[in-house]
Coordinates of C-alpha atoms in Angstrom, one line a residue:
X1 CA 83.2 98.5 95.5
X2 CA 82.6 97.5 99.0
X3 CA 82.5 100.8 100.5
X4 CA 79.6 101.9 98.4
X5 CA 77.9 99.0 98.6
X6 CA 77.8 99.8 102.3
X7 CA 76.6 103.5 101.5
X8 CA 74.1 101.8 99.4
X9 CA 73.4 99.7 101.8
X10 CA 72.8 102.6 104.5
X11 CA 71.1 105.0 102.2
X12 CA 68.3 102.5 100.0
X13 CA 67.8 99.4 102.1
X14 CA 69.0 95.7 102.0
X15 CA 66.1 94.9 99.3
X16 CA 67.4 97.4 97.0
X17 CA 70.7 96.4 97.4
X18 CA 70.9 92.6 97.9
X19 CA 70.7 91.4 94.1
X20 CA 74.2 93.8 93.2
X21 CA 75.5 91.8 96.0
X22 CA 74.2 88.7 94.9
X23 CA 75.3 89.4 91.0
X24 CA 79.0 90.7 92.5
X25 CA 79.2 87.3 94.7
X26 CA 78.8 85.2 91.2
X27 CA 81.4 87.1 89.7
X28 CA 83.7 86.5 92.5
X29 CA 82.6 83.8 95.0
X30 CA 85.1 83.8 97.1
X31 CA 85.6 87.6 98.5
X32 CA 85.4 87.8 102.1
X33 CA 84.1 91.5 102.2
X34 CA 81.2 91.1 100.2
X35 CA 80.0 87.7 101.9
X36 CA 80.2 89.8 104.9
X37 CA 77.9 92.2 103.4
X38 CA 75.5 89.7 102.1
X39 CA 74.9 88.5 105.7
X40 CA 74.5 92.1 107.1
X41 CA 71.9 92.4 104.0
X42 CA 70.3 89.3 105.3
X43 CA 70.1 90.3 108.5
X44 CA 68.8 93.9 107.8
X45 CA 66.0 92.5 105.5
X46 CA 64.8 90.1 108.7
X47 CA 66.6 86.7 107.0
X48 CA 68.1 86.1 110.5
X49 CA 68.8 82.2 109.8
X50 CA 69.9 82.9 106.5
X51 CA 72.2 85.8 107.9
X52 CA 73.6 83.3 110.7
X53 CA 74.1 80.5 107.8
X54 CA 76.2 83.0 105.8
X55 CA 78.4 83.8 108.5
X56 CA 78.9 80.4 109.6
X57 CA 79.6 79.5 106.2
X58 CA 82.4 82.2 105.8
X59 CA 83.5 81.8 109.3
X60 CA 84.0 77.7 108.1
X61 CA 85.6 79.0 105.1
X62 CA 88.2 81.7 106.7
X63 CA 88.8 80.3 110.1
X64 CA 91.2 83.0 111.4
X65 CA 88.8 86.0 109.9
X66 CA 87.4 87.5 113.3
X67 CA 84.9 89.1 111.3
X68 CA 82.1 86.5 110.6
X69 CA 81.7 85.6 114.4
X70 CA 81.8 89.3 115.2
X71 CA 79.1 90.0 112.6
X72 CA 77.2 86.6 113.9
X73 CA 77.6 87.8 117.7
X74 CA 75.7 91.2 116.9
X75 CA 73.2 89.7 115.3
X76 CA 72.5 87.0 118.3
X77 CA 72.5 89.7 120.3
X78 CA 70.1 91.8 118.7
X79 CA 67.8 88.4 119.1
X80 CA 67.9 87.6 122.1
X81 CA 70.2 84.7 121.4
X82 CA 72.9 85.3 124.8
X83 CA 74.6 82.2 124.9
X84 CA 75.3 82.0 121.0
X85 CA 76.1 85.4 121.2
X86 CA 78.8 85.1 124.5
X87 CA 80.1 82.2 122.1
X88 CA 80.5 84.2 118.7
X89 CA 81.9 87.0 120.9
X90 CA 84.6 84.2 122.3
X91 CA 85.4 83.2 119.0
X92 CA 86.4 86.8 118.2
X93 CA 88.8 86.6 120.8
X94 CA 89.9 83.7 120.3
X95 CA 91.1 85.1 116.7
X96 CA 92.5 88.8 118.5
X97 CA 95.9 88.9 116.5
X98 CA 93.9 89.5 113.8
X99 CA 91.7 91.9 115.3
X100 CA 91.7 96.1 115.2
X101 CA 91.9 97.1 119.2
X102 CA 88.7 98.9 118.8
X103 CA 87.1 96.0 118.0
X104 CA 88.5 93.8 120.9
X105 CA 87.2 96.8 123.1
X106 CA 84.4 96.5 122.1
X107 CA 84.0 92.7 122.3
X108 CA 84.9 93.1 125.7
X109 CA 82.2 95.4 126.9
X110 CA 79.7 93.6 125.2
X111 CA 80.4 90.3 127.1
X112 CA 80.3 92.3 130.2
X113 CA 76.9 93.1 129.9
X114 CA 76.0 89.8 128.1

């Protein structure tokens, strides 16, 4: 379900896309993949603060998931945002047991150029 929401995601757009994820999140609420997909579809549609509120939300929620701070760190980056960014990127680390080593890698060489 996940995985081709993510195709869909890639292929039609975050507008077309959003309202299945919306409808899926009421029928489960609590599913960590798809809240992470809902930010991404924020995010990709321009709702930056609404993206960032998801993911802090999750990251509240799931406090060992690396995932929400990773996905939050991105998007601070992409905005300009450094210092929230070097922060979310921290926070990754911080949570490393529970990360795959390609994404600590890349944590890492983000920070260095951060």
């Amino acid at each position: 379900m996940v995985l081709e929401l993510e195709v869909d995601l890639e292929r039609d757009g975050p507008a077309a896309v959003l309202p299945r994820i919306e409808t899926l999140l009421q029928r489960y609420p609590g599913t960590s993949a798809l809240r992470f997909i809902r930010a991404n579809a924020l995010a990709g549609s321009g709702r930056i603060d609404e993206a960032l509120r998801a993911l802090s939300e999750q990251a509240r929620d799931e406090p060992l998931n690396p995932e929400p701070h990773y996905g939050a760190a991105q998007i601070l980056q992409q905005v300009g945002r450094i210092e929230e960014a070097r922060a979310a990127y921290e926070a990754v680390l911080a949570r490393s047991s529970f990360c795959a080593p390609i994404v600590i890698a890349d944590v890492r060489a983000r920070l260095e150029t951060l």
